[in-house]
Tab-separated table of C-alpha atoms and ligand atoms in Angstrom:
chain	number	residue	atom	x	y	z
A	18	UNK	CA	50.901	-24.851	-43.455
A	19	UNK	CA	50.563	-26.121	-39.982
A	20	UNK	CA	50.327	-22.585	-38.842
A	21	UNK	CA	47.730	-21.729	-41.428
A	22	UNK	CA	45.776	-24.775	-40.109
A	23	UNK	CA	45.918	-23.665	-36.615
A	24	UNK	CA	44.823	-20.187	-37.443
A	25	UNK	CA	41.826	-21.430	-39.413
A	26	UNK	CA	40.659	-23.703	-36.568
A	27	UNK	CA	41.034	-20.870	-33.785
A	28	UNK	CA	39.085	-18.246	-36.025
A	29	UNK	CA	36.397	-21.175	-36.839
A	30	UNK	CA	35.838	-21.504	-32.915
A	31	UNK	CA	35.509	-17.870	-32.450
A	32	UNK	CA	32.992	-17.454	-35.019
A	33	UNK	CA	30.800	-20.393	-34.104
A	34	UNK	CA	30.774	-18.904	-30.874
A	35	UNK	CA	29.437	-15.701	-32.133
A	36	UNK	CA	25.748	-15.128	-31.884
A	37	UNK	CA	23.697	-11.720	-32.145
A	38	UNK	CA	20.671	-10.705	-33.748
A	39	UNK	CA	21.444	-7.001	-33.236
A	40	UNK	CA	22.134	-5.581	-36.751
A	41	UNK	CA	24.904	-3.235	-35.537
A	42	UNK	CA	26.765	-6.322	-33.998
A	43	UNK	CA	26.239	-8.408	-37.219
A	44	UNK	CA	27.576	-5.658	-39.213
A	45	UNK	CA	30.747	-5.640	-37.184
A	46	UNK	CA	31.132	-9.186	-37.519
A	47	UNK	CA	31.149	-8.637	-41.357
A	48	UNK	CA	33.813	-5.970	-41.255
A	49	UNK	CA	35.937	-8.083	-38.768
A	50	UNK	CA	35.932	-11.338	-40.694
A	51	UNK	CA	34.700	-10.573	-44.271
A	52	UNK	CA	35.833	-6.944	-44.847
A	53	UNK	CA	38.476	-5.636	-47.170
A	54	UNK	CA	40.884	-5.590	-44.048
A	55	UNK	CA	39.344	-8.454	-42.249
A	56	UNK	CA	40.613	-11.518	-40.909
A	57	UNK	CA	39.692	-13.589	-44.106
A	58	UNK	CA	41.746	-11.395	-46.448
A	59	UNK	CA	44.762	-11.776	-43.954
A	60	UNK	CA	44.614	-15.277	-44.310
A	61	UNK	CA	44.448	-15.321	-47.965
A	62	UNK	CA	47.517	-13.060	-47.916
A	63	UNK	CA	49.518	-16.021	-46.091
A	64	UNK	CA	49.044	-18.263	-49.066
A	65	UNK	CA	51.911	-16.836	-50.707
A	66	UNK	CA	54.125	-18.120	-47.679
A	67	UNK	CA	53.020	-21.606	-48.158
A	68	UNK	CA	55.588	-23.924	-49.868
A	69	UNK	CA	54.623	-24.717	-53.471
A	70	UNK	CA	53.839	-28.319	-53.060
A	71	UNK	CA	51.185	-27.326	-50.219
A	72	UNK	CA	49.583	-24.639	-52.100
A	73	UNK	CA	46.805	-26.552	-53.527
A	74	UNK	CA	45.776	-28.006	-50.207
A	75	UNK	CA	45.993	-24.748	-48.373
A	76	UNK	CA	43.931	-23.138	-51.172
A	77	UNK	CA	41.241	-25.564	-50.726
A	78	UNK	CA	41.099	-25.113	-46.767
A	79	UNK	CA	40.955	-21.658	-47.353
A	80	UNK	CA	38.154	-21.852	-49.588
A	81	UNK	CA	36.228	-24.231	-47.489
A	82	UNK	CA	36.555	-21.746	-44.599
A	83	UNK	CA	35.596	-18.818	-46.612
A	84	UNK	CA	32.172	-20.573	-47.416
A	85	UNK	CA	31.969	-21.439	-43.887
A	86	UNK	CA	32.337	-17.633	-42.778
A	87	UNK	CA	29.904	-16.388	-45.422
A	88	UNK	CA	27.192	-19.056	-44.428
A	89	UNK	CA	27.506	-17.881	-40.907
A	90	UNK	CA	27.181	-14.360	-41.839
A	91	UNK	CA	24.011	-15.132	-43.861
A	92	UNK	CA	22.403	-16.845	-40.951
A	93	UNK	CA	23.334	-14.152	-38.609
A	94	UNK	CA	21.739	-11.319	-41.142
A	95	UNK	CA	18.576	-13.142	-41.714
A	96	UNK	CA	18.015	-13.617	-38.030
A	97	UNK	CA	18.654	-10.066	-37.268
A	98	UNK	CA	16.412	-8.822	-40.169
A	99	UNK	CA	13.535	-11.037	-39.069
A	100	UNK	CA	13.931	-9.650	-35.411
A	101	UNK	CA	13.978	-6.162	-36.805
A	102	UNK	CA	10.691	-6.873	-38.805
A	103	UNK	CA	9.121	-8.251	-35.767
A	104	UNK	CA	10.220	-5.289	-33.877
A	105	UNK	CA	9.114	-2.917	-36.509
A	106	UNK	CA	5.629	-4.232	-36.955
A	107	UNK	CA	4.867	-4.784	-33.266
A	108	UNK	CA	3.687	-8.597	-34.355
A	109	UNK	CA	4.274	-11.091	-31.417
A	110	UNK	CA	5.448	-14.021	-33.343
A	111	UNK	CA	5.127	-16.270	-30.325
A	112	UNK	CA	1.337	-15.839	-30.224
A	113	UNK	CA	-0.799	-18.940	-31.313
A	114	UNK	CA	-2.498	-18.799	-34.528
A	115	UNK	CA	-6.169	-18.481	-35.159
A	116	UNK	CA	-7.871	-21.790	-35.325
A	117	UNK	CA	-9.849	-22.475	-38.496
A	118	UNK	CA	-13.385	-23.635	-37.721
A	119	UNK	CA	-14.145	-26.968	-39.308
A	120	UNK	CA	-16.934	-27.220	-41.476
A	121	UNK	CA	-19.551	-30.057	-40.908
A	122	UNK	CA	-20.809	-32.579	-43.561
A	123	UNK	CA	-24.498	-32.120	-45.025
A	124	UNK	CA	-26.966	-34.537	-43.398
A	125	UNK	CA	-27.734	-35.952	-46.986
A	126	UNK	CA	-24.245	-36.870	-47.221
A	127	UNK	CA	-24.054	-38.395	-43.907
A	128	UNK	CA	-27.033	-40.563	-44.662
A	129	UNK	CA	-25.625	-41.419	-48.197
A	130	UNK	CA	-22.383	-42.521	-46.695
A	131	UNK	CA	-24.071	-44.349	-44.020
A	132	UNK	CA	-26.242	-46.342	-46.623
A	133	UNK	CA	-23.225	-46.880	-49.077
A	134	UNK	CA	-21.005	-48.198	-46.176
A	135	UNK	CA	-23.661	-50.994	-45.254
A	136	UNK	CA	-23.689	-52.251	-48.943
A	137	UNK	CA	-20.043	-51.947	-49.168
A	138	UNK	CA	-19.712	-54.650	-46.657
A	139	UNK	CA	-21.598	-56.914	-49.053
A	140	UNK	CA	-18.924	-56.250	-51.814
A	141	UNK	CA	-20.843	-53.360	-53.495
A	142	UNK	CA	-18.836	-50.930	-55.124
A	143	UNK	CA	-19.825	-47.236	-56.135
A	144	UNK	CA	-20.422	-46.019	-59.773
A	145	UNK	CA	-21.442	-42.485	-60.719
A	146	UNK	CA	-22.901	-41.064	-63.988
A	147	UNK	CA	-24.126	-37.720	-65.447
A	148	UNK	CA	-27.111	-35.893	-64.112
A	149	UNK	CA	-27.973	-34.741	-67.699
A	150	UNK	CA	-28.975	-38.007	-69.526
A	151	UNK	CA	-30.209	-38.945	-72.981
A	152	UNK	CA	-33.722	-40.453	-73.283
A	153	UNK	CA	-32.259	-43.767	-74.014
A	154	UNK	CA	-30.235	-44.248	-70.699
A	155	UNK	CA	-32.977	-42.717	-68.600
A	156	UNK	CA	-35.879	-44.392	-70.196
A	157	UNK	CA	-35.528	-46.409	-73.601
A	158	UNK	CA	-32.945	-48.982	-72.350
A	159	UNK	CA	-34.894	-49.374	-69.085
A	160	UNK	CA	-37.759	-50.910	-70.997
A	161	UNK	CA	-39.600	-47.580	-71.317
A	162	UNK	CA	-40.087	-47.024	-74.882
A	163	UNK	CA	-41.295	-43.680	-76.515
A	164	UNK	CA	-45.091	-42.945	-75.555
A	165	UNK	CA	-44.945	-45.950	-72.786
A	166	UNK	CA	-47.584	-44.671	-70.281
A	167	UNK	CA	-45.089	-45.482	-67.321
A	168	UNK	CA	-43.103	-42.609	-68.285
A	169	UNK	CA	-45.857	-40.575	-66.570
A	170	UNK	CA	-44.851	-42.256	-63.294
A	171	UNK	CA	-41.868	-39.702	-63.096
A	172	UNK	CA	-42.435	-36.124	-64.136
A	173	UNK	CA	-39.500	-35.297	-66.341
A	174	UNK	CA	-37.698	-32.020	-66.985
A	175	UNK	CA	-36.597	-31.870	-70.537
A	176	UNK	CA	-33.741	-29.715	-71.949
A	177	UNK	CA	-35.072	-27.190	-74.296
A	178	UNK	CA	-32.318	-27.107	-76.789
A	179	UNK	CA	-32.516	-30.964	-77.472
A	180	UNK	CA	-35.493	-32.853	-76.732
A	181	UNK	CA	-33.382	-36.035	-76.515
A	182	UNK	CA	-31.871	-34.745	-73.322
A	183	UNK	CA	-33.335	-34.961	-69.751
A	184	UNK	CA	-32.462	-34.247	-66.177
A	185	UNK	CA	-32.256	-37.972	-64.886
A	186	UNK	CA	-35.238	-38.827	-63.001
A	187	UNK	CA	-33.474	-41.729	-61.289
A	188	UNK	CA	-30.139	-43.100	-61.075
A	189	UNK	CA	-31.141	-46.253	-63.074
A	190	UNK	CA	-29.550	-44.650	-65.959
A	191	UNK	CA	-26.241	-45.347	-64.427
A	192	UNK	CA	-27.239	-48.867	-64.063
A	193	UNK	CA	-27.572	-48.936	-67.671
A	194	UNK	CA	-24.090	-47.357	-68.341
A	195	UNK	CA	-22.539	-49.992	-66.021
A	196	UNK	CA	-24.074	-52.899	-67.877
A	197	UNK	CA	-23.080	-51.414	-71.329
A	198	UNK	CA	-19.457	-51.728	-70.227
A	199	UNK	CA	-19.967	-55.516	-70.564
A	200	UNK	CA	-17.925	-56.319	-67.493
A	201	UNK	CA	-19.730	-59.253	-65.355
A	202	UNK	CA	-20.559	-59.703	-62.846
A	203	UNK	CA	-21.666	-56.506	-61.475
A	204	UNK	CA	-22.358	-55.533	-57.909
A	205	UNK	CA	-22.779	-51.898	-57.870
A	206	UNK	CA	-24.330	-49.062	-55.989
A	207	UNK	CA	-25.313	-45.763	-57.832
A	208	UNK	CA	-25.916	-42.836	-55.488
A	209	UNK	CA	-26.653	-39.357	-57.050
A	210	UNK	CA	-29.104	-36.480	-57.387
A	211	UNK	CA	-32.167	-37.051	-59.409
A	212	UNK	CA	-34.820	-34.374	-60.809
A	213	UNK	CA	-38.570	-34.572	-61.033
A	214	UNK	CA	-40.860	-31.641	-61.916
A	215	UNK	CA	-42.898	-31.663	-58.743
A	216	UNK	CA	-44.246	-28.612	-56.674
A	217	UNK	CA	-41.672	-27.769	-54.016
A	218	UNK	CA	-43.150	-28.167	-50.606
A	219	UNK	CA	-42.114	-29.549	-47.321
A	220	UNK	CA	-42.565	-32.995	-48.344
A	221	UNK	CA	-41.557	-32.980	-51.914
A	222	UNK	CA	-38.850	-31.255	-53.979
A	223	UNK	CA	-37.787	-30.854	-57.676
A	224	UNK	CA	-34.556	-32.720	-56.823
A	225	UNK	CA	-33.623	-35.218	-54.327
A	226	UNK	CA	-31.054	-38.098	-53.854
A	227	UNK	CA	-31.293	-41.842	-54.472
A	228	UNK	CA	-28.977	-44.805	-54.188
A	229	UNK	CA	-29.758	-47.557	-56.453
A	230	UNK	CA	-28.083	-50.956	-56.289
A	231	UNK	CA	-27.536	-53.613	-59.032
A	232	UNK	CA	-26.407	-57.078	-58.911
A	233	UNK	CA	-25.805	-59.143	-62.169
A	234	UNK	CA	-24.405	-62.508	-62.148
A	235	UNK	CA	-25.388	-66.196	-63.238
A	236	UNK	CA	-28.369	-67.693	-61.116
A	237	UNK	CA	-29.285	-64.717	-59.105
A	238	UNK	CA	-32.586	-65.339	-57.213
A	239	UNK	CA	-35.298	-63.257	-55.598
A	240	UNK	CA	-34.097	-64.863	-52.323
A	241	UNK	CA	-30.536	-63.249	-52.830
A	242	UNK	CA	-32.408	-59.927	-53.319
A	243	UNK	CA	-34.406	-60.558	-50.010
A	244	UNK	CA	-31.366	-61.459	-48.151
A	245	UNK	CA	-29.314	-58.457	-49.161
A	246	UNK	CA	-32.083	-56.045	-48.021
A	247	UNK	CA	-32.555	-57.892	-44.816
A	248	UNK	CA	-29.015	-57.285	-44.153
A	249	UNK	CA	-29.408	-53.607	-44.983
A	250	UNK	CA	-32.360	-53.178	-42.769
A	251	UNK	CA	-30.882	-54.744	-39.764
A	252	UNK	CA	-27.536	-52.791	-40.011
A	253	UNK	CA	-29.657	-49.559	-40.703
A	254	UNK	CA	-32.565	-49.817	-38.189
A	255	UNK	CA	-31.663	-52.473	-35.733
A	256	UNK	CA	-32.261	-56.349	-35.350
A	257	UNK	CA	-35.769	-55.833	-34.341
A	258	UNK	CA	-37.287	-53.940	-37.219
A	259	UNK	CA	-39.861	-56.196	-39.279
A	260	UNK	CA	-39.765	-56.144	-43.107
A	261	UNK	CA	-42.575	-56.798	-45.674
A	262	UNK	CA	-42.580	-57.051	-49.359
A	263	UNK	CA	-45.604	-55.716	-51.526
A	264	UNK	CA	-45.940	-56.482	-55.207
A	265	UNK	CA	-45.617	-53.478	-57.372
A	266	UNK	CA	-44.709	-52.468	-60.920
A	267	UNK	CA	-41.655	-51.134	-62.513
A	268	UNK	CA	-40.907	-51.518	-66.188
A	269	UNK	CA	-37.442	-52.428	-65.777
A	270	UNK	CA	-38.016	-55.332	-63.019
A	271	UNK	CA	-40.060	-58.340	-63.177
A	272	UNK	CA	-41.433	-59.230	-60.603
A	273	UNK	CA	-41.222	-55.958	-58.869
A	274	UNK	CA	-41.896	-55.274	-55.137
A	275	UNK	CA	-41.939	-52.289	-52.658
A	276	UNK	CA	-40.430	-53.030	-49.153
A	277	UNK	CA	-41.624	-51.560	-46.020
A	278	UNK	CA	-40.061	-51.904	-42.745
A	279	UNK	CA	-42.283	-51.592	-39.269
A	280	UNK	CA	-42.236	-48.069	-38.209
A	281	UNK	CA	-39.068	-47.279	-36.327
A	282	UNK	CA	-40.295	-44.348	-34.934
A	283	UNK	CA	-43.465	-45.887	-32.904
A	284	UNK	CA	-42.374	-49.463	-33.264
A	285	UNK	CA	-45.459	-50.284	-35.269
A	286	UNK	CA	-47.917	-48.824	-32.826
A	287	UNK	CA	-49.025	-46.098	-35.307
A	288	UNK	CA	-47.723	-42.519	-35.534
A	289	UNK	CA	-47.758	-39.637	-37.776
A	290	UNK	CA	-44.609	-40.864	-39.566
A	291	UNK	CA	-46.329	-44.122	-40.546
A	292	UNK	CA	-49.597	-42.416	-40.989
A	293	UNK	CA	-50.962	-44.756	-38.183
A	294	UNK	CA	-50.237	-47.777	-40.428
A	295	UNK	CA	-47.157	-49.174	-38.562
A	296	UNK	CA	-45.308	-49.675	-41.730
A	297	UNK	CA	-42.905	-47.172	-43.546
A	298	UNK	CA	-42.058	-47.689	-47.206
A	299	UNK	CA	-38.411	-47.526	-47.832
A	300	UNK	CA	-37.385	-48.736	-51.146
A	301	UNK	CA	-38.606	-50.460	-54.550
A	302	UNK	CA	-36.757	-53.360	-55.925
A	303	UNK	CA	-37.124	-56.476	-58.308
A	304	UNK	CA	-35.394	-58.695	-60.701
A	305	UNK	CA	-34.079	-57.041	-63.648
A	306	UNK	CA	-36.229	-57.505	-66.836
A	307	UNK	CA	-34.719	-59.636	-69.425
A	308	UNK	CA	-35.331	-56.493	-72.043
A	309	UNK	CA	-33.290	-54.431	-70.052
A	310	UNK	CA	-30.232	-56.973	-70.031
A	311	UNK	CA	-30.664	-57.523	-73.772
A	312	UNK	CA	-30.820	-53.922	-74.397
A	313	UNK	CA	-27.278	-53.511	-72.670
A	314	UNK	CA	-25.928	-56.549	-74.794
A	315	UNK	CA	-26.298	-58.952	-71.590
A	316	UNK	CA	-27.582	-62.462	-72.642
A	317	UNK	CA	-30.721	-62.891	-70.334
A	318	UNK	CA	-30.458	-66.562	-70.899
A	319	UNK	CA	-27.089	-66.584	-69.320
A	320	UNK	CA	-27.141	-63.792	-66.884
A	321	UNK	CA	-29.819	-62.247	-64.424
A	322	UNK	CA	-29.912	-60.129	-61.394
A	323	UNK	CA	-31.793	-57.867	-59.175
A	324	UNK	CA	-32.084	-54.062	-58.532
A	325	UNK	CA	-33.336	-51.735	-56.014
A	326	UNK	CA	-33.552	-48.101	-55.395
A	327	UNK	CA	-34.099	-45.894	-52.263
A	328	UNK	CA	-34.395	-42.192	-51.490
A	329	UNK	CA	-31.702	-40.502	-49.136
A	330	UNK	CA	-33.633	-37.474	-47.962
A	331	UNK	CA	-36.552	-39.333	-46.299
A	332	UNK	CA	-34.351	-41.616	-43.950
A	333	UNK	CA	-32.171	-38.628	-43.185
A	334	UNK	CA	-35.464	-36.513	-42.110
A	335	UNK	CA	-36.509	-39.160	-39.786
A	336	UNK	CA	-33.037	-39.899	-38.377
A	337	UNK	CA	-32.469	-36.090	-37.857
A	338	UNK	CA	-35.868	-35.107	-37.082
A	339	UNK	CA	-35.957	-32.694	-39.888
A	340	UNK	CA	-39.379	-31.812	-40.846
A	341	UNK	CA	-39.132	-29.661	-43.854
A	342	UNK	CA	-37.364	-30.964	-47.017
A	343	UNK	CA	-36.526	-27.691	-48.245
A	344	UNK	CA	-34.018	-27.106	-45.446
A	345	UNK	CA	-31.768	-29.481	-47.073
A	346	UNK	CA	-31.058	-27.317	-50.116
A	347	UNK	CA	-31.189	-23.831	-48.692
A	348	UNK	CA	-27.931	-23.747	-47.399
A	349	UNK	CA	-28.454	-22.058	-44.202
A	350	UNK	CA	-25.430	-22.576	-42.145
A	351	UNK	CA	-27.365	-22.511	-38.807
A	352	UNK	CA	-29.169	-25.471	-39.898
A	353	UNK	CA	-26.201	-27.218	-41.504
A	354	UNK	CA	-23.756	-26.780	-38.707
A	355	UNK	CA	-26.046	-28.895	-36.263
A	356	UNK	CA	-25.116	-32.228	-38.147
A	357	UNK	CA	-22.098	-34.383	-37.202
A	358	UNK	CA	-21.578	-38.095	-37.938
A	359	UNK	CA	-21.904	-39.207	-34.548
A	360	UNK	CA	-25.511	-38.097	-34.069
B	414	LIG	N1	-35.750	-46.383	-60.375
B	414	LIG	C1	-36.813	-46.590	-59.424
B	414	LIG	C2	-37.384	-45.262	-59.067
B	414	LIG	O1	-36.615	-44.203	-59.118
B	414	LIG	C3	-36.540	-47.287	-58.164
B	414	LIG	C4	-35.950	-48.549	-58.490
B	414	LIG	C5	-34.777	-49.156	-58.793
B	414	LIG	C6	-37.122	-49.579	-58.551
B	414	LIG	C7	-34.468	-50.546	-59.086
B	414	LIG	C8	-36.890	-51.092	-58.782
B	414	LIG	C9	-35.392	-51.199	-58.925
B	414	LIG	O2	-38.484	-45.060	-58.442
C-alpha cells in the first residue's frame, strides 16, 4: 500500500511537469499514461497485491489519480488543438480586436435630458403615455369639449379607422392619465413626441417633442409656478437672463401665461433669433382649470396646481446652432455624429 502511494505521487509529479501543445507529444502522453499498456493500467494491476483490509482505500486513491491523469490529458489536448487551429487558419490570436465605434446621442435627446434633469432636482418624476390617444385624453378632459373653437389651435391628425383616435397634439394627455390614477400629490414631467398637421419647413414640422410639467397639491399658488420656472431658467440659461410672463389663453389652465426670457443669443439687444424684440418665448403655463381636475376625479375645492409645457427642438436649435428643423428627423449620420453631451 505504501508502495502504491509512492508510485502514484512520483507519477503525479512527472505528469504535472509534462507540458506541450504539440499534438504528436500529446498523443505520446496518452499512450504512455492512459494507453492499454500504459502506467495507469499497470498501477491498477497492483490492486490485487494490496491486503484486503486496505483495498477500499487503495481503490479510491487509484480512482482519484485516474481522474487527474484524464483531466490533464484533456487540457493538453484542447491546448494543442487550438494551437493547431490558429496555425491552420493563419489567425494571429495575439492581435488586438477592432474597436467598435461608439454612437452619439441625438441632439433632441440631449436637450430633453438636460431639461428633465433640472426639474428632477426639484423632485419632478417622469411619466410617459401613448402617442395615439383618444379624444377624451387629448381634448375632452382638458376642458375642450367637442366643437370647442380652441381645438383649432392645434391642427390635429385623426386616425381613419376610428374617428375617436388622434395622434396626440400635446403631452397634456399624459397629465390626464396621471391625474386619473388618483394618487396625490403629483409632481410629474411628461416628455414625448407630439404631432400637428403643419406644413414641413425649416421652422415647423408635423411632429416635434414637448416636455410638460404638472404639479397638483393643496394650496398651490401662481407664485409656486413662477418660482419653479425661475429656477429652471436660471439653471438652463444662466443667472443673468431676465424673465417675463404675458397673459395668455389655454382652455386647460386659468389664469394662463406665456413665459419669455431675454434673448440669450444677443443679450436683449435684438437679433434674428428674437426677431429684434430682445425676448424669446419659451413656454406656456398656468393654474390647472378646476374643470380639468373634476374631469379626473380630483376635488378642485381641496386640490389645485399648475402646469406648463415647452418644446424641445427650439432650445436644441439655439443651443447647437441648427438652422433647419428637418435635420433632426432625417437621420443623416454626418449630422448626428456631431453632438456630444459636453457641447
Ligand atoms: N399643451 C400646451 C401646448 O401644447 C402647452 C401647455 C401645457 C400650456 C400646460 C399650459 C399648460 O401648447
